[in-house]
mmCIF file of C-alpha atoms in Angstrom:
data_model
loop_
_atom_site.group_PDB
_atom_site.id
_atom_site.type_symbol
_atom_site.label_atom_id
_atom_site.label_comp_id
_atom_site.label_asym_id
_atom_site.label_seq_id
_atom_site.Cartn_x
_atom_site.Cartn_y
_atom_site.Cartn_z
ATOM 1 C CA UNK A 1 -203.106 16.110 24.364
ATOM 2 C CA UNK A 2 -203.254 13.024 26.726
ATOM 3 C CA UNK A 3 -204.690 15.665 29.257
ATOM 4 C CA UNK A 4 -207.846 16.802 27.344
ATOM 5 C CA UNK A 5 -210.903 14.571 26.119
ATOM 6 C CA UNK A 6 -213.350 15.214 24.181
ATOM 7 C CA UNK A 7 -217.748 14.574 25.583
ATOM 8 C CA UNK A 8 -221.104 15.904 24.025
ATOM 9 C CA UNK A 9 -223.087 17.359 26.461
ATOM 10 C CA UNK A 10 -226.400 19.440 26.554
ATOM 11 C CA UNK A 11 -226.040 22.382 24.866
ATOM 12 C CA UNK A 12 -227.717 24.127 28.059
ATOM 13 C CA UNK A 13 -224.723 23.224 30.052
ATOM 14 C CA UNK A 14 -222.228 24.635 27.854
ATOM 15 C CA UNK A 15 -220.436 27.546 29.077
ATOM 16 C CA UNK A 16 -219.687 30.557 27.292
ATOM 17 C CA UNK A 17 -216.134 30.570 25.405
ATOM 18 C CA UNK A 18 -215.521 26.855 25.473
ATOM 19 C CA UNK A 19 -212.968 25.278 23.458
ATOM 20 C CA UNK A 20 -214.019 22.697 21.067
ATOM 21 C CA UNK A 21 -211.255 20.989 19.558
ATOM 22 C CA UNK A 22 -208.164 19.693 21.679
ATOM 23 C CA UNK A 23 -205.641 21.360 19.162
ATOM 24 C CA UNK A 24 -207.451 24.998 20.167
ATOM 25 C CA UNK A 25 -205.285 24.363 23.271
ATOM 26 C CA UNK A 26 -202.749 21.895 23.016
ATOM 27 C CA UNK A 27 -199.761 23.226 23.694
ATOM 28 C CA UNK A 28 -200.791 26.322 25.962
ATOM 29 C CA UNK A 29 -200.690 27.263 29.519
ATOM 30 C CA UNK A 30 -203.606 26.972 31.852
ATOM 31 C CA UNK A 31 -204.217 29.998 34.074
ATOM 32 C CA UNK A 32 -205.935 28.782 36.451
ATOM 33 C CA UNK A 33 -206.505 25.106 37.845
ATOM 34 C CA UNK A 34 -208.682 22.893 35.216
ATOM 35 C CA UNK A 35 -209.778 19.961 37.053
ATOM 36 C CA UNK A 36 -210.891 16.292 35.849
ATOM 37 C CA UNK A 37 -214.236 16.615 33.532
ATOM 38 C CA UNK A 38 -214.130 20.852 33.687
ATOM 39 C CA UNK A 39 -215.190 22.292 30.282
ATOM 40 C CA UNK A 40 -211.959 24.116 29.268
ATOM 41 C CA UNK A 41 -212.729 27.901 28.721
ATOM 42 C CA UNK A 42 -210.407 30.190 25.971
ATOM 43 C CA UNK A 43 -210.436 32.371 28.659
ATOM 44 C CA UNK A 44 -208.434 30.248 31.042
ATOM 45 C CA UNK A 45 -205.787 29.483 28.749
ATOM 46 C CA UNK A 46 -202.913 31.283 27.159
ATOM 47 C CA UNK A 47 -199.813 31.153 24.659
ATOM 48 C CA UNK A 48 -197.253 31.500 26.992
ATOM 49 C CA UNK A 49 -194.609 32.684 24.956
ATOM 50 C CA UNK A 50 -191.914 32.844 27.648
ATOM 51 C CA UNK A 51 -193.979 35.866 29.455
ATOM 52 C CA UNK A 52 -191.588 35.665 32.387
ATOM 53 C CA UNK A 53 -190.511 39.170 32.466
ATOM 54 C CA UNK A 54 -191.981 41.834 35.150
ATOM 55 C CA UNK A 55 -193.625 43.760 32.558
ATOM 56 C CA UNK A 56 -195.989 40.221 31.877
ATOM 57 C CA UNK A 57 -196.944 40.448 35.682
ATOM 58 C CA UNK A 58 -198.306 44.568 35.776
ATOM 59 C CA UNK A 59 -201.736 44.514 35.668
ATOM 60 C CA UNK A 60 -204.083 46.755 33.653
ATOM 61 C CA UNK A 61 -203.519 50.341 34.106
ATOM 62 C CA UNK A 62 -200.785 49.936 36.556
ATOM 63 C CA UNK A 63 -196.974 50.754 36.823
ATOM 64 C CA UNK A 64 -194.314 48.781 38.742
ATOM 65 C CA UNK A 65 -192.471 50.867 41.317
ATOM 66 C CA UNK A 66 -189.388 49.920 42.811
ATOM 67 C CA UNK A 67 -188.509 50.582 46.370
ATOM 68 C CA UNK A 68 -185.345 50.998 47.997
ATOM 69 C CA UNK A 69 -185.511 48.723 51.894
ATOM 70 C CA UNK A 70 -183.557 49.887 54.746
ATOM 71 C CA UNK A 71 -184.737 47.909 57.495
ATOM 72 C CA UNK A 72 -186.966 44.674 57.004
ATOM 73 C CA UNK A 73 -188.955 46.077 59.411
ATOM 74 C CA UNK A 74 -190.188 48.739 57.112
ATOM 75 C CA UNK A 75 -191.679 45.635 54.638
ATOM 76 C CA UNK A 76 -193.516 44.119 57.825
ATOM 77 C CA UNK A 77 -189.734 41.708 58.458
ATOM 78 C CA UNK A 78 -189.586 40.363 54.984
ATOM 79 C CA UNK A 79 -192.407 38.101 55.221
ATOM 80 C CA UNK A 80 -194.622 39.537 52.564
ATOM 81 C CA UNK A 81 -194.402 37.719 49.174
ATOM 82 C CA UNK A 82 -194.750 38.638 45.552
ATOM 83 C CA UNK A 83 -198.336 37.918 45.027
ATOM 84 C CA UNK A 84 -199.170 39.541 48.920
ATOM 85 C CA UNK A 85 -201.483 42.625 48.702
ATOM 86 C CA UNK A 86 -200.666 45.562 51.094
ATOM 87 C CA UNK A 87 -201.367 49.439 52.033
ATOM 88 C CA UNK A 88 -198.894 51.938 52.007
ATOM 89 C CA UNK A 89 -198.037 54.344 54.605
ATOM 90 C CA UNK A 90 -196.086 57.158 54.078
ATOM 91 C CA UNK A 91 -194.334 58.931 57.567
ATOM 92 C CA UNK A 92 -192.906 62.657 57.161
ATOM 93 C CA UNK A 93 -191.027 64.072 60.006
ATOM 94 C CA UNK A 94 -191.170 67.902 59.433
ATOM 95 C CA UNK A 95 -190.981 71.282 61.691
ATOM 96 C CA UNK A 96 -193.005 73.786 61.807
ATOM 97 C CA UNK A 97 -192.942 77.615 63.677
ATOM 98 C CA UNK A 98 -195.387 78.595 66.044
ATOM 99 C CA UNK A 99 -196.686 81.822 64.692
ATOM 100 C CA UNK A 100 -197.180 83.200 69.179
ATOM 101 C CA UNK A 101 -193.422 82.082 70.287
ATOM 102 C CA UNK A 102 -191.525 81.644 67.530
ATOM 103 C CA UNK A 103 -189.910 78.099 68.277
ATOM 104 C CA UNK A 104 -189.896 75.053 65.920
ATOM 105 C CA UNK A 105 -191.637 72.349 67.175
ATOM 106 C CA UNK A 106 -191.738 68.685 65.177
ATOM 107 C CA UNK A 107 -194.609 68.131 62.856
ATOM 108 C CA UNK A 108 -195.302 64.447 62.431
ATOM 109 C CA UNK A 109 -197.142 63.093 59.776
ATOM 110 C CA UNK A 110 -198.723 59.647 59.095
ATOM 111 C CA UNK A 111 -201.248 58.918 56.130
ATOM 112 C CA UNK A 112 -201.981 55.664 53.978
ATOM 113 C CA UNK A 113 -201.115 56.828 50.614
ATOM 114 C CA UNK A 114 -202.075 53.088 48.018
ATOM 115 C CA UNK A 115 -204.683 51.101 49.311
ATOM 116 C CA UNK A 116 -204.632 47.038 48.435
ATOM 117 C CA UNK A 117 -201.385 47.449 46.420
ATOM 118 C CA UNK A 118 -200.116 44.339 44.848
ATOM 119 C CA UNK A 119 -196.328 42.963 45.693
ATOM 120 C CA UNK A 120 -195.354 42.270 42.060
ATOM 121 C CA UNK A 121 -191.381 41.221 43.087
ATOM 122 C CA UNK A 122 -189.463 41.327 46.353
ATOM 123 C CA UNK A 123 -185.534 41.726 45.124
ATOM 124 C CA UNK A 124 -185.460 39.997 42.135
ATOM 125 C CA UNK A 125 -188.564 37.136 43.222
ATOM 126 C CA UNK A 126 -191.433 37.801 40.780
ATOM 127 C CA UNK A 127 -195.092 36.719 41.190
ATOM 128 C CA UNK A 128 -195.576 33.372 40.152
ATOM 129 C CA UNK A 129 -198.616 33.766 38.070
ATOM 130 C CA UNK A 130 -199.201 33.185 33.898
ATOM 131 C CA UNK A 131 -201.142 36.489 32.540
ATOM 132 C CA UNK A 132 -203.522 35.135 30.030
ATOM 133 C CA UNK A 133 -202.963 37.694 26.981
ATOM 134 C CA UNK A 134 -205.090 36.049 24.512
ATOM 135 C CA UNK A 135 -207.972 37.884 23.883
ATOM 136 C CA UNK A 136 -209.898 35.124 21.136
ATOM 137 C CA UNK A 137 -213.628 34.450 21.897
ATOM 138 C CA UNK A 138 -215.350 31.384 20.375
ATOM 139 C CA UNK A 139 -219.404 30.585 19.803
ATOM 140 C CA UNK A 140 -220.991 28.088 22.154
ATOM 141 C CA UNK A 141 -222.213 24.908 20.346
ATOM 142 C CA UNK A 142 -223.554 21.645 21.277
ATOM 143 C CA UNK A 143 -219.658 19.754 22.344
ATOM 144 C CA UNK A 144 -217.422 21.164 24.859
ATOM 145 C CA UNK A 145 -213.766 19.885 25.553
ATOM 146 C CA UNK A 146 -213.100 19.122 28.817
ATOM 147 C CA UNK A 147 -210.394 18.243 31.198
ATOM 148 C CA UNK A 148 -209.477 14.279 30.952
ATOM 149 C CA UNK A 149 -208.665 11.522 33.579
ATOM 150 C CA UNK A 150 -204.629 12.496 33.166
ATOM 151 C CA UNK A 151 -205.600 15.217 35.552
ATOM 152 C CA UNK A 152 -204.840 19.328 35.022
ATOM 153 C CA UNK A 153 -201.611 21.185 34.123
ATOM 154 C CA UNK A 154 -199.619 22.257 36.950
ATOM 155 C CA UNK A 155 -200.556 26.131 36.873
ATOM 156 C CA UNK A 156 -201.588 28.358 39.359
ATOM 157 C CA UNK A 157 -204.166 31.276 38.695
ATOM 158 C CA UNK A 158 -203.414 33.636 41.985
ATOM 159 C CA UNK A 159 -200.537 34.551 42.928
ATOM 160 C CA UNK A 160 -198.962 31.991 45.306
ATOM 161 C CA UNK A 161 -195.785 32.379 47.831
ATOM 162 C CA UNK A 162 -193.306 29.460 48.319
ATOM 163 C CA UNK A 163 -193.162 30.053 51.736
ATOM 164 C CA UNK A 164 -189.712 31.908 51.351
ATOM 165 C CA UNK A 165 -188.495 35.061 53.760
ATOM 166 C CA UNK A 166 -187.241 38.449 52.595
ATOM 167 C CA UNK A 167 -185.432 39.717 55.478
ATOM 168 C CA UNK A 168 -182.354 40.505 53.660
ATOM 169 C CA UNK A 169 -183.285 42.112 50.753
ATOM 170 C CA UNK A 170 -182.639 45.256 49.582
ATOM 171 C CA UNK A 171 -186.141 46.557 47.015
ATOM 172 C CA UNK A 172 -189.754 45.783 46.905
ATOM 173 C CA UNK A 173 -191.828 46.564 43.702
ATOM 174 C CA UNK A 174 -195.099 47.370 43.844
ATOM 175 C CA UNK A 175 -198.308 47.655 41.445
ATOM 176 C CA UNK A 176 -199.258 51.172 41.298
ATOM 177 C CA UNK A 177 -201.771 53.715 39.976
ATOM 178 C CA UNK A 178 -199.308 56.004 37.801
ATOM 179 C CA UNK A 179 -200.662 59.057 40.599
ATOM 180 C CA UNK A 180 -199.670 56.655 43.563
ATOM 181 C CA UNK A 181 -196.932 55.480 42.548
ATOM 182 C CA UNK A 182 -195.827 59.367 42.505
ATOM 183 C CA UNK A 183 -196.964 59.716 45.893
ATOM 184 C CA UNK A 184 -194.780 56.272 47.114
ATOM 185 C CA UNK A 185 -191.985 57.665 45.037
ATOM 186 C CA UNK A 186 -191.621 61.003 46.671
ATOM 187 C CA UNK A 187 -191.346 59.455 50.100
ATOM 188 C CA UNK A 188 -188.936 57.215 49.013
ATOM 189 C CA UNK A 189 -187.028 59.942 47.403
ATOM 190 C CA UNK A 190 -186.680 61.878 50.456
ATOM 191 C CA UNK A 191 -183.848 60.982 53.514
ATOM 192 C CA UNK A 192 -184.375 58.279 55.515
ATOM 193 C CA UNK A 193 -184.873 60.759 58.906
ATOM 194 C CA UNK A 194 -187.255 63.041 57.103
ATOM 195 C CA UNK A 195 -190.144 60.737 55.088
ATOM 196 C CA UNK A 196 -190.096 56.837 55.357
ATOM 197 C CA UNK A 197 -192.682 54.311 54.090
ATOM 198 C CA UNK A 198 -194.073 51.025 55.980
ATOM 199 C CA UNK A 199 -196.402 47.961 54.372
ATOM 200 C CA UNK A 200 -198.751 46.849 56.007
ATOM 201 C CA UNK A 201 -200.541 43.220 54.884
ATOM 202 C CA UNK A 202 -203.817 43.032 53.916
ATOM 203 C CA UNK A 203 -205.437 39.484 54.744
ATOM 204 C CA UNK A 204 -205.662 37.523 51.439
ATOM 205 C CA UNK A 205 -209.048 38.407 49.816
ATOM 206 C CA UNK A 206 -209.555 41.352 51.653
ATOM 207 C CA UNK A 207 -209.592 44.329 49.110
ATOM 208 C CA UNK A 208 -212.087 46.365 51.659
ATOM 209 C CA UNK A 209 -211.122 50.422 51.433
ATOM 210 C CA UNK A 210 -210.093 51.532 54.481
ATOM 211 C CA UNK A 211 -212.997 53.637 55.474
ATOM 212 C CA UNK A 212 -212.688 57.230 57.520
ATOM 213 C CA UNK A 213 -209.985 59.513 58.018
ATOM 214 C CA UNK A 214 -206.157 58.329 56.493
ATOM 215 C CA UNK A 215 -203.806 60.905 57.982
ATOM 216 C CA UNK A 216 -202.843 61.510 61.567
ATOM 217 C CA UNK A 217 -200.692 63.533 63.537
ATOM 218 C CA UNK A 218 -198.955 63.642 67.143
ATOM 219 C CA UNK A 219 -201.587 65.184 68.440
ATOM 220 C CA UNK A 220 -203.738 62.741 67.141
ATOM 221 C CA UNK A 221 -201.956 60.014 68.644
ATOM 222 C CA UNK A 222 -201.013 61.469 72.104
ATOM 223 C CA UNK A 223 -204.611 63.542 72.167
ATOM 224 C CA UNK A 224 -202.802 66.754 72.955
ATOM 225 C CA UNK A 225 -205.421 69.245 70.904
ATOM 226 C CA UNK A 226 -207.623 71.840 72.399
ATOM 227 C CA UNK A 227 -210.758 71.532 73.033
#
């Protein structure tokens, strides 16, 4: 309570979904940074409830996939955190006959399979974030509460990395599209010398689609087709 304060102000100025009465949010968690004199919005508060499990952190419409790490260098050396966004590429190392001689030759696949995929855990680190899962809407009126001179609760609204390494360990979970996380899975699923997986970071804010082709071959790296 010794955080909040209550001010009129202009009823012009009042934003949409404001909380009007410090005991509307006393005793919940902010999702976001509220800073001094900020009118405090429903929307950016939450019953927290103890939401610490990995099921709290999946967003809408997504599924948590868990994959198995052989070699940090296949999660870009352990350096991504939970909270990092990344792309998925999946590698296939088949064979294939040629139909004039008759000889297997190696057929090399490479193709981004999720686009701007969010780390949701690496081993058993979660994303640091508090999901705001109260859906109550208020009407605007003339007072607003706002944040008071004690300063803001200590939350944080995006996902935010300690600065700690993941060389060592041994899964990465992912935020998936139920028909990506297929995809990711059946790579996974497959032996190590036949189909692996790599992440690659995305810079943060960048959530850009990669434009043009996704899929290349050997002879699309070395330039050996016809022409």
């Amino acid at each position: 309570a010794d955080m909040l304060t209550t001010r009129a102000i202009p009823a012009s100025a009042v934003l949409p979904n404001h909380a009007t009465k410090p005991e509307d949010v006393v005793g919940k968690v902010a999702t976001g940074p509220i800073y001094t004199g900020e009118q405090v919005l429903n929307a950016k508060v939450t019953s927290f409830n103890e939401q610490n499990s990995l099921a709290f952190r999946v967003p809408d419409g997504m599924r948590a996939l868990s994959l198995q790490v052989p070699h940090e260098a296949w999660i870009a050396a352990g350096l991504p955190q939970p909270g990092d966004r990344v792309d998925v590429i999946g590698i296939t190392t088949l064979s294939k006959t040629d139909p004039l001689t008759g000889q297997e030759k190696p057929d090399v696949l490479s193709g981004v399979i999720a686009q701007d995929v969010e780390v949701l855990a690496v081993s058993q680190s979660i994303v640091k974030v508090v999901p705001n899962l109260d859906q109550r809407a208020t009407k605007a009126s003339g007072g607003a509460l706002d944040g008071g001179s004690s300063g803001a609760t200590n939350t944080t609204g995006s996902p935010l990395g300690d600065g700690a390494t993941y060389e060592k360990s041994i899964s990465v979970t992912l935020a998936l599209t139920p028909e990506a996380a297929a995809k990711v899975a059946l790579i996974d699923a497959l032996k190590d010398d036949v189909a692996q997986y790599r992440l690659i970071v995305r810079q943060k804010g960048d959530g850009t689609p990669i434009a043009g082709r996704v899929t290349w071959s050997l002879e699309d790296v070395f330039d050996t087709k016809k022409r």
